[in-house]
mmCIF file of C-alpha atoms in Angstrom:
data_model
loop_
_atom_site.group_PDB
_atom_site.id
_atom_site.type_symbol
_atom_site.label_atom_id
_atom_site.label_comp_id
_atom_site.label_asym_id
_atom_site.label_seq_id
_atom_site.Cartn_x
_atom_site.Cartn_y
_atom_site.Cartn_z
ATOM 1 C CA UNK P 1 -24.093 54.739 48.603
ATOM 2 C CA UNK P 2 -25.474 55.252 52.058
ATOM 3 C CA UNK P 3 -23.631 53.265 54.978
ATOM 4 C CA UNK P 4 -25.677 50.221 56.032
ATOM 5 C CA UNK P 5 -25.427 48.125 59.320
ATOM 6 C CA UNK P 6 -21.732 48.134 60.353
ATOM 7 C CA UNK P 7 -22.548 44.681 61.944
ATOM 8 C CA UNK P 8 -23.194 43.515 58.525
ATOM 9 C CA UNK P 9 -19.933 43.887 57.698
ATOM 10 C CA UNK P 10 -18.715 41.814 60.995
ATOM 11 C CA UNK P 11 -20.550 39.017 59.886
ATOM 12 C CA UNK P 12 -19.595 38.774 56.543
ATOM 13 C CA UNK P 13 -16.210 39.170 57.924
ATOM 14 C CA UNK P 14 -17.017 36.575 60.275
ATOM 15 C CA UNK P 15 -18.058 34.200 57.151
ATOM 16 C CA UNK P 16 -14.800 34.995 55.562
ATOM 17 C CA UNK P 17 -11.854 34.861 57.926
ATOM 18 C CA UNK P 18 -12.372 31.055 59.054
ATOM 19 C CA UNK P 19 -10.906 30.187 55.045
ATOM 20 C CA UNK P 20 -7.786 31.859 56.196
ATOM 21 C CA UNK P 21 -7.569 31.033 59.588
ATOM 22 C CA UNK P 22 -8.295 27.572 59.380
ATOM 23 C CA UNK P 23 -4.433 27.074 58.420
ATOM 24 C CA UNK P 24 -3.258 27.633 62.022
ATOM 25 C CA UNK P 25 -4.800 24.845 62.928
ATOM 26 C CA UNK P 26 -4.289 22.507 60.155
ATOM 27 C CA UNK P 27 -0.720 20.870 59.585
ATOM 28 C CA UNK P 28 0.249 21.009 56.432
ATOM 29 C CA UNK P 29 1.214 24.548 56.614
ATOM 30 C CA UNK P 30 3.529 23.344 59.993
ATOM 31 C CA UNK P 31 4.646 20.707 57.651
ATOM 32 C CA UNK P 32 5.640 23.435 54.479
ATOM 33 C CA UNK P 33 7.284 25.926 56.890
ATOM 34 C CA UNK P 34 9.009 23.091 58.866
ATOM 35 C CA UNK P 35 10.361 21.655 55.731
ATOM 36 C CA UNK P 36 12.130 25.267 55.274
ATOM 37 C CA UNK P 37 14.225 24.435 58.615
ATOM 38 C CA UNK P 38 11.710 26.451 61.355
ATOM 39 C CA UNK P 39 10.806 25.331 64.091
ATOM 40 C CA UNK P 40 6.981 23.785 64.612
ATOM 41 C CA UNK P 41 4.801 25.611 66.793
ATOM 42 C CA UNK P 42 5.474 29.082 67.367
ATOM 43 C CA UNK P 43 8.897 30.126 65.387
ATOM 44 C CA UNK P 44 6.015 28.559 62.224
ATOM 45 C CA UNK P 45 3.483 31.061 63.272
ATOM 46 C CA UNK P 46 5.276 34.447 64.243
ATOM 47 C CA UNK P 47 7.525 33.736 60.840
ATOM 48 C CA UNK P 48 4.479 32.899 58.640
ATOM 49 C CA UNK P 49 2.265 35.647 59.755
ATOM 50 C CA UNK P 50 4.835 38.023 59.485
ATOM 51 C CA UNK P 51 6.645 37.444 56.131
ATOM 52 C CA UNK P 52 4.844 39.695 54.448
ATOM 53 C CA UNK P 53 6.491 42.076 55.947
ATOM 54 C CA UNK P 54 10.032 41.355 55.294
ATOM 55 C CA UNK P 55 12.909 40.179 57.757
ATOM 56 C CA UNK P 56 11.826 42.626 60.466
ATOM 57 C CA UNK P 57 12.873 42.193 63.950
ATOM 58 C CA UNK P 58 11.200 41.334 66.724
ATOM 59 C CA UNK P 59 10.160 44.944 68.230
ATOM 60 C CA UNK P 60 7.593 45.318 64.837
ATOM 61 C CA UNK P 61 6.268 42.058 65.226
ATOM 62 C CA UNK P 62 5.461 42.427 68.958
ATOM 63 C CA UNK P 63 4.144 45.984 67.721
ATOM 64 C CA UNK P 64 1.972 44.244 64.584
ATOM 65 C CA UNK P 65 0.659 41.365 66.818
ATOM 66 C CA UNK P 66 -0.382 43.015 69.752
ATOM 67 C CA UNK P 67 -1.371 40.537 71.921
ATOM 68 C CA UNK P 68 2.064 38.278 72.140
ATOM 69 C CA UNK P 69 4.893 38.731 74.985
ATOM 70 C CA UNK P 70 7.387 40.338 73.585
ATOM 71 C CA UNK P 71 10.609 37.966 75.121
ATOM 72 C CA UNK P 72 8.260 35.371 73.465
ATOM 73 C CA UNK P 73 8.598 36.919 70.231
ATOM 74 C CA UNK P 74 12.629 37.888 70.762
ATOM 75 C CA UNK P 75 13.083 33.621 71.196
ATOM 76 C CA UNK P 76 11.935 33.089 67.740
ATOM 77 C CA UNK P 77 12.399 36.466 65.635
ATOM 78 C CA UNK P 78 14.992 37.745 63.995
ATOM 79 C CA UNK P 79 16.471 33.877 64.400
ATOM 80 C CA UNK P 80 13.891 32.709 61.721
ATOM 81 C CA UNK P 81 15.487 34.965 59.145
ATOM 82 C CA UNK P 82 18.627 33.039 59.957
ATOM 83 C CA UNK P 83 17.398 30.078 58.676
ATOM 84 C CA UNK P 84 14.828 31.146 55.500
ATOM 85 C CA UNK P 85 13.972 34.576 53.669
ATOM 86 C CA UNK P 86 10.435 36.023 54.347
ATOM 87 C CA UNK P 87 10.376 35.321 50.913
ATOM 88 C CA UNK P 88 10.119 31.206 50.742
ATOM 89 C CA UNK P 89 7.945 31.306 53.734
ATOM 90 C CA UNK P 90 5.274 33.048 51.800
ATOM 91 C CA UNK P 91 5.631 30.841 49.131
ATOM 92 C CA UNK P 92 5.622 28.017 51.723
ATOM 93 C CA UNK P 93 2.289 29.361 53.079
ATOM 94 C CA UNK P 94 0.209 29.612 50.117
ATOM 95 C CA UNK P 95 1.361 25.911 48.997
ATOM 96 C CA UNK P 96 0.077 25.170 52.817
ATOM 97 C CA UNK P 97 -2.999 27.399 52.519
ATOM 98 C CA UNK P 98 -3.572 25.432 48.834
ATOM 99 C CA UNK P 99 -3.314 21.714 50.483
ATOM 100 C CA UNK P 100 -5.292 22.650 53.281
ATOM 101 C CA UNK P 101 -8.292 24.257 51.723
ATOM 102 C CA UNK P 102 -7.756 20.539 48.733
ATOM 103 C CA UNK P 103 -8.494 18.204 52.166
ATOM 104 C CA UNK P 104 -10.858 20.315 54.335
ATOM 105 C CA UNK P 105 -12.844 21.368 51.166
ATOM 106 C CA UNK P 106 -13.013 18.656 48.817
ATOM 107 C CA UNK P 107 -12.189 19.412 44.799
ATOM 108 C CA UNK P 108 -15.751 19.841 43.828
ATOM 109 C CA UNK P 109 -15.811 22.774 46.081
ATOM 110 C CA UNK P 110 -12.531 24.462 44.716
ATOM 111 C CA UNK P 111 -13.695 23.909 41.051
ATOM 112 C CA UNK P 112 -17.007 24.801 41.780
ATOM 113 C CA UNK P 113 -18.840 28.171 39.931
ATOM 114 C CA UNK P 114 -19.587 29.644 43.635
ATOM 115 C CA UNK P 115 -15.711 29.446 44.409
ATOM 116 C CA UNK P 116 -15.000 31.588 41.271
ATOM 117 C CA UNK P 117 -17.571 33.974 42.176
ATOM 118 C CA UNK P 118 -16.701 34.320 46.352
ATOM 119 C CA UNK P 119 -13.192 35.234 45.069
ATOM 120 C CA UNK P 120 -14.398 37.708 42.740
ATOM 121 C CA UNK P 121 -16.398 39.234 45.560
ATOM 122 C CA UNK P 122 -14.372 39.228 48.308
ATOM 123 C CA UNK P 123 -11.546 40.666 46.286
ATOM 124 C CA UNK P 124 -13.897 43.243 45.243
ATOM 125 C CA UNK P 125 -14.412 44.296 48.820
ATOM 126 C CA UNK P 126 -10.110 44.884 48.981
ATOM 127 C CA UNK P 127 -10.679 47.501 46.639
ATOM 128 C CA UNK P 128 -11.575 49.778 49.426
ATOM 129 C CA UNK P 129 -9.382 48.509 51.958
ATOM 130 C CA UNK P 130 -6.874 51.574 53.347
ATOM 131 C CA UNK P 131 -3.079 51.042 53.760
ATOM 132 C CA UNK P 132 -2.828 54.057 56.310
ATOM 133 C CA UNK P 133 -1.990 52.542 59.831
ATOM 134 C CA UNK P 134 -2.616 48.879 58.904
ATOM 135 C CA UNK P 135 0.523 47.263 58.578
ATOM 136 C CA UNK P 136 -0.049 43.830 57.815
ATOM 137 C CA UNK P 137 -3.152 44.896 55.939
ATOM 138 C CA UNK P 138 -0.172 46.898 54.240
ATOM 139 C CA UNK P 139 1.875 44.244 53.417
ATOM 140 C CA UNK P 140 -0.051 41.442 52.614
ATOM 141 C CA UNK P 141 -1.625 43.896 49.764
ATOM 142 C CA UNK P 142 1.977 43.988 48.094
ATOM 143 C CA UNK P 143 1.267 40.347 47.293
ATOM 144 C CA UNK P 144 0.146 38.889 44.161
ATOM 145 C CA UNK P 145 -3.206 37.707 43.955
ATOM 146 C CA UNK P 146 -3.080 33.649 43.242
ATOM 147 C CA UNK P 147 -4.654 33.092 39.854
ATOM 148 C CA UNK P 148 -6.838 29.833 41.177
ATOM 149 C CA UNK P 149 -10.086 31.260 42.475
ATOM 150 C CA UNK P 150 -9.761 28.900 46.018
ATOM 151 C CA UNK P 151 -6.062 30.282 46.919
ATOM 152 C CA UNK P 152 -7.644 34.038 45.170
ATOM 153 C CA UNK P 153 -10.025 33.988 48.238
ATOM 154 C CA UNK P 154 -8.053 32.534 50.437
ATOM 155 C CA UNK P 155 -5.530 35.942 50.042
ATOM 156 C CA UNK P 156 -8.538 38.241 49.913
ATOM 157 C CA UNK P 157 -9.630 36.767 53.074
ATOM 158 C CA UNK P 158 -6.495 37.140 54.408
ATOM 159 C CA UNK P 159 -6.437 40.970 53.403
ATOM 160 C CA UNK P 160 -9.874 41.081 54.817
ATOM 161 C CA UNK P 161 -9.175 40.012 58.058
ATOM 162 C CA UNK P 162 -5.390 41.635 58.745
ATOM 163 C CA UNK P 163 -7.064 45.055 57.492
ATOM 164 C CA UNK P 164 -10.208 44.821 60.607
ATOM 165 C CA UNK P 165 -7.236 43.293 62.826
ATOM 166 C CA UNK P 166 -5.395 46.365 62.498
ATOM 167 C CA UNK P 167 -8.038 48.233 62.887
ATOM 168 C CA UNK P 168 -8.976 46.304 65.998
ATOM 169 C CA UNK P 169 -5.594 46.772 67.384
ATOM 170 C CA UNK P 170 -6.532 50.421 67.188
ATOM 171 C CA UNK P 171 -9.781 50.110 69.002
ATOM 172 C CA UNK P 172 -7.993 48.316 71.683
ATOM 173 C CA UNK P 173 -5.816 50.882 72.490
ATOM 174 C CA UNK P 174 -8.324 53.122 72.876
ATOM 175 C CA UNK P 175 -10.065 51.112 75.382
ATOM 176 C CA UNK P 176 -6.582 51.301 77.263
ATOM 177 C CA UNK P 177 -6.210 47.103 77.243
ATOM 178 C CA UNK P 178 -2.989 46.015 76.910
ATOM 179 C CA UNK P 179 -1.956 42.996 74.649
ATOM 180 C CA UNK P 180 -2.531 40.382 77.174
ATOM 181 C CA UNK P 181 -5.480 41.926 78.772
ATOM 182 C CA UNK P 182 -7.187 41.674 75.694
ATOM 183 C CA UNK P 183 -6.306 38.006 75.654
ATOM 184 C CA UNK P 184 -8.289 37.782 79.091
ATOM 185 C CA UNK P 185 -11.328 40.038 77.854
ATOM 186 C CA UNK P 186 -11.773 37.912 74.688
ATOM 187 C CA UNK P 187 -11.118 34.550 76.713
ATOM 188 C CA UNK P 188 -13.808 35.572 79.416
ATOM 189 C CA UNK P 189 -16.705 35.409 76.624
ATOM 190 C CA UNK P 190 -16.176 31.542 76.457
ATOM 191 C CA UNK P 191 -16.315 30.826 72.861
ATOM 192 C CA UNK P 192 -12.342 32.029 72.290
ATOM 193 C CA UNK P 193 -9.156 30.283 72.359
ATOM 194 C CA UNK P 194 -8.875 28.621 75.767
ATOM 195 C CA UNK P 195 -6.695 30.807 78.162
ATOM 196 C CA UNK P 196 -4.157 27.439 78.085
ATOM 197 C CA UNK P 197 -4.211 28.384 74.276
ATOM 198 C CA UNK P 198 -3.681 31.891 74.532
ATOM 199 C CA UNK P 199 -0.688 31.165 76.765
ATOM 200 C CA UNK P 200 1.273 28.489 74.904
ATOM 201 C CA UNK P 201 1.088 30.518 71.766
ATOM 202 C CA UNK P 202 1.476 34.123 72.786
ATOM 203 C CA UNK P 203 4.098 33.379 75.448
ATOM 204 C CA UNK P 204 2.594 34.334 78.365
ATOM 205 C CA UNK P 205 3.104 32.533 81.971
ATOM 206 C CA UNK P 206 0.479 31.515 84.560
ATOM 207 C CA UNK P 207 1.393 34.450 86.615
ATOM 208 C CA UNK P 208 1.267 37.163 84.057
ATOM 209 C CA UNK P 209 -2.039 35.901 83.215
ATOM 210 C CA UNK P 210 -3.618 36.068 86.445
ATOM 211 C CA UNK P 211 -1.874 39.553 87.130
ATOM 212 C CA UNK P 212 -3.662 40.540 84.484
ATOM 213 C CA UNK P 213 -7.299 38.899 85.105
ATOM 214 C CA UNK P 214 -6.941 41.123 88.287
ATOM 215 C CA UNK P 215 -6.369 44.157 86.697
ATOM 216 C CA UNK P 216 -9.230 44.191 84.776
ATOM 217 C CA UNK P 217 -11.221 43.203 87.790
ATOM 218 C CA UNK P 218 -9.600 46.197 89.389
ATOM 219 C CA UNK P 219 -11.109 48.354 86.543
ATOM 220 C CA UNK P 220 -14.481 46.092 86.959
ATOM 221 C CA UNK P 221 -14.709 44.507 83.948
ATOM 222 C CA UNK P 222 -14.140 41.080 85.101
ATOM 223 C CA UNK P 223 -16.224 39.719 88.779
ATOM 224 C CA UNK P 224 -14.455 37.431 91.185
ATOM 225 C CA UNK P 225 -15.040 34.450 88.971
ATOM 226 C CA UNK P 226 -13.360 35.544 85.734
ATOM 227 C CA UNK P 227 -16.864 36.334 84.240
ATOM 228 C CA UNK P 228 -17.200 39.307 82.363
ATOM 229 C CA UNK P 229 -19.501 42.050 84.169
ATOM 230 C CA UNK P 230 -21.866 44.561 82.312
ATOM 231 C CA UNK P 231 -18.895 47.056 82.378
ATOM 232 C CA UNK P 232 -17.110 44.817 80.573
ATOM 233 C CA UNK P 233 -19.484 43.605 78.278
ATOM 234 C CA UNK P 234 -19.771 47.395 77.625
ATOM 235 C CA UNK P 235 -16.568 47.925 76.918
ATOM 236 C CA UNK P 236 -16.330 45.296 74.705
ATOM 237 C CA UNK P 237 -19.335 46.401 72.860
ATOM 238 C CA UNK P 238 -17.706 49.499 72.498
ATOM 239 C CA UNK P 239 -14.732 47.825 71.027
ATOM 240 C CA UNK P 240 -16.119 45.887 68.821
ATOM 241 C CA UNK P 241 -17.949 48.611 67.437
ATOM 242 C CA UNK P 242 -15.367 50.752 66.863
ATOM 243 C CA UNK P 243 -13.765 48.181 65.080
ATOM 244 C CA UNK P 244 -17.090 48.170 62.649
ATOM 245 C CA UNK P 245 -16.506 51.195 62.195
ATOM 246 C CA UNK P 246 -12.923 50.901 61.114
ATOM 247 C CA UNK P 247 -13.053 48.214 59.001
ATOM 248 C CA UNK P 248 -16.456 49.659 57.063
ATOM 249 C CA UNK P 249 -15.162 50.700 53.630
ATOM 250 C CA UNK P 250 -14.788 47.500 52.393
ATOM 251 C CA UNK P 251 -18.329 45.943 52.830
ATOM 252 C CA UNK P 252 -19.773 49.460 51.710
ATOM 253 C CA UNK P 253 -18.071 49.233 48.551
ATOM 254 C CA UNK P 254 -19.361 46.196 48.022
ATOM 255 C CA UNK P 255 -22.969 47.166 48.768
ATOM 256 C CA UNK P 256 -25.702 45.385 50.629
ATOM 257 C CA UNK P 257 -26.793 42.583 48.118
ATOM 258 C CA UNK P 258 -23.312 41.730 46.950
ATOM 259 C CA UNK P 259 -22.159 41.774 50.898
ATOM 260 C CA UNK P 260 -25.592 39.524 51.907
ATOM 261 C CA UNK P 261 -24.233 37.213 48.507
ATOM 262 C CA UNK P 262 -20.375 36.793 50.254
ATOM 263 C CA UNK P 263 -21.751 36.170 53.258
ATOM 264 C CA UNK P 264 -23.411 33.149 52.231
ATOM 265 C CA UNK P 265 -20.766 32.057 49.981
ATOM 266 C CA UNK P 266 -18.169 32.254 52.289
ATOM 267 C CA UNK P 267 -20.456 30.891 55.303
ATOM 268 C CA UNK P 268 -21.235 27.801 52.992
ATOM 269 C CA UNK P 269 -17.245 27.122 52.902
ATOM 270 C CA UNK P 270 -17.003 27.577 55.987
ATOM 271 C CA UNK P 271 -19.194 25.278 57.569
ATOM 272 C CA UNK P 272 -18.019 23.033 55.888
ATOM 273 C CA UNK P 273 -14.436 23.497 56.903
ATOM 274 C CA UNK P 274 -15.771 23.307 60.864
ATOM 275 C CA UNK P 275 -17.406 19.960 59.833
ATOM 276 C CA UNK P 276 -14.269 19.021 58.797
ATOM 277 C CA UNK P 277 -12.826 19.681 61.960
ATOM 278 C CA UNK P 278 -10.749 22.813 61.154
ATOM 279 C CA UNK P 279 -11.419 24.324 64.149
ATOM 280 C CA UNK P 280 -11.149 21.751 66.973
ATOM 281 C CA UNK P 281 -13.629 22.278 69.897
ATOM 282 C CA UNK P 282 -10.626 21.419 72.875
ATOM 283 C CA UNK P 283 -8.827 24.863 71.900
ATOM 284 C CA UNK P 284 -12.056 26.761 72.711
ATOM 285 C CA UNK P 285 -13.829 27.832 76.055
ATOM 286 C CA UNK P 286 -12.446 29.600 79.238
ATOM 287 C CA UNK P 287 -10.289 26.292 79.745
#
């Protein structure tokens, strides 16, 4: 099959991923992972996210994440491991992902005919998903795939979007940002997290942030205002499709029609999880 539109694939992804990520904002998967004896906030995070890949330590998560300080990280990793097994916490997540997706969706939705048949798409696209240099891609993919069709597309969405985040991570490097720069970049658009956001849950300190802002206007991709210039809107173009590129294979094995037929699945679900208020508008915007 000929390669279509690698944007296509971004916006299907961008149809999909809100089903997984709507759990770091909602609280019953605080509630599941708290109950396990970690702490809320960002121990619940770093330990959730990163489960799948056993009780590493906190050099491969900073590594895997990217974009988090890495004495943030060392406050919270290996000590998790101290108090649960990467094993219960994934457990702990899917029953969080399962009572989220029950409130924010409705049962209608999860028993409906178009659930069944987003799951059977989007795990379709996995097929083609690469292992090579995508470590949570990696092992998320060791995982079994839930047998009910909403927590089925709530893992294939979470393959979906740690296999174009690795990728991305890649692209990023290339374009020579560093974890927290990125942060800025993305933050400078002003439809991301809010930099107060970004800072709270990556670690990073007022100072560091603003060291940072002015090293990317050093390399003019940011004006005296914190607004992104053409350079780097450029560069982020660049990025972003690089990170098309990457993350291609699985939206070509699915094929145009079936890839159109996801989007609009998983775009239907997820409107109505923003509705819902998944995604609350004070943790977005330059703020």
């Amino acid at each position: 099959m000929t390669t279509f539109e690698a944007s296509t694939g971004r916006h299907c992804h961008n149809a999909v991923s809100p089903l997984h990520s709507c759990g770091y904002f909602a609280p019953e998967p605080q509630d599941e992972l708290a109950a396990l004896g970690l702490e809320r906030g960002p121990m619940v995070y770093l330990a959730g996210r990163a489960a799948p890949l056993g009780a590493v330590g906190a050099g491969t998560v900073t590594a895997t994440f990217y974009n988090f300080d890495h004495e943030h990280v060392r406050r919270y990793i290996p000590a998790a491991w101290t108090l649960t097994t990467p094993e219960r916490v994934i457990a702990a997540r899917l029953r969080g992902a399962d009572r989220t997706l029950r409130r924010l969706l409705g049962k209608d939705a999860l028993a409906s005919a178009e659930m069944a048949e987003a799951a059977e798409l989007a795990l379709r696209a996995t097929e083609a998903c690469r292992r090579e240099a995508r470590p949570l891609y990696a092992a998320n993919a060791d995982l079994p795939v839930p047998e009910e069709p909403h927590l089925a597309l709530w893992h294939a969405a979470t393959l979906l979007r740690e296999h174009r985040g690795d990728g991305h991570l890649a692209a990023l490097a290339v374009a020579g940002l560093s974890g927290i720069e990125a942060l800025v970049l993305h933050n400078a658009v002003g439809t991301a997290p809010t930099a107060a956001l970004f800072m709270r849950t990556r670690g990073w300190s007022a100072a560091q942030w603003g060291a940072a802002r002015d090293r990317l206007r050093e390399r003019g991709l940011l004006d005296g205002a914190g607004d992104l210039t053409s350079a780097g809107t450029a560069l982020r173009d660049e990025t972003e499709a690089l990170t098309d590129r990457l993350d291609a294979a699985p939206y070509n094995h699915l094929g145009p029609a079936a890839t159109a037929r996801l989007t609009e699945l998983a775009g239907g679900f997820s409107a109505t999880l923003k509705a819902a208020g998944a995604f609350p508008a004070v943790h977005f915007g330059k703020g």
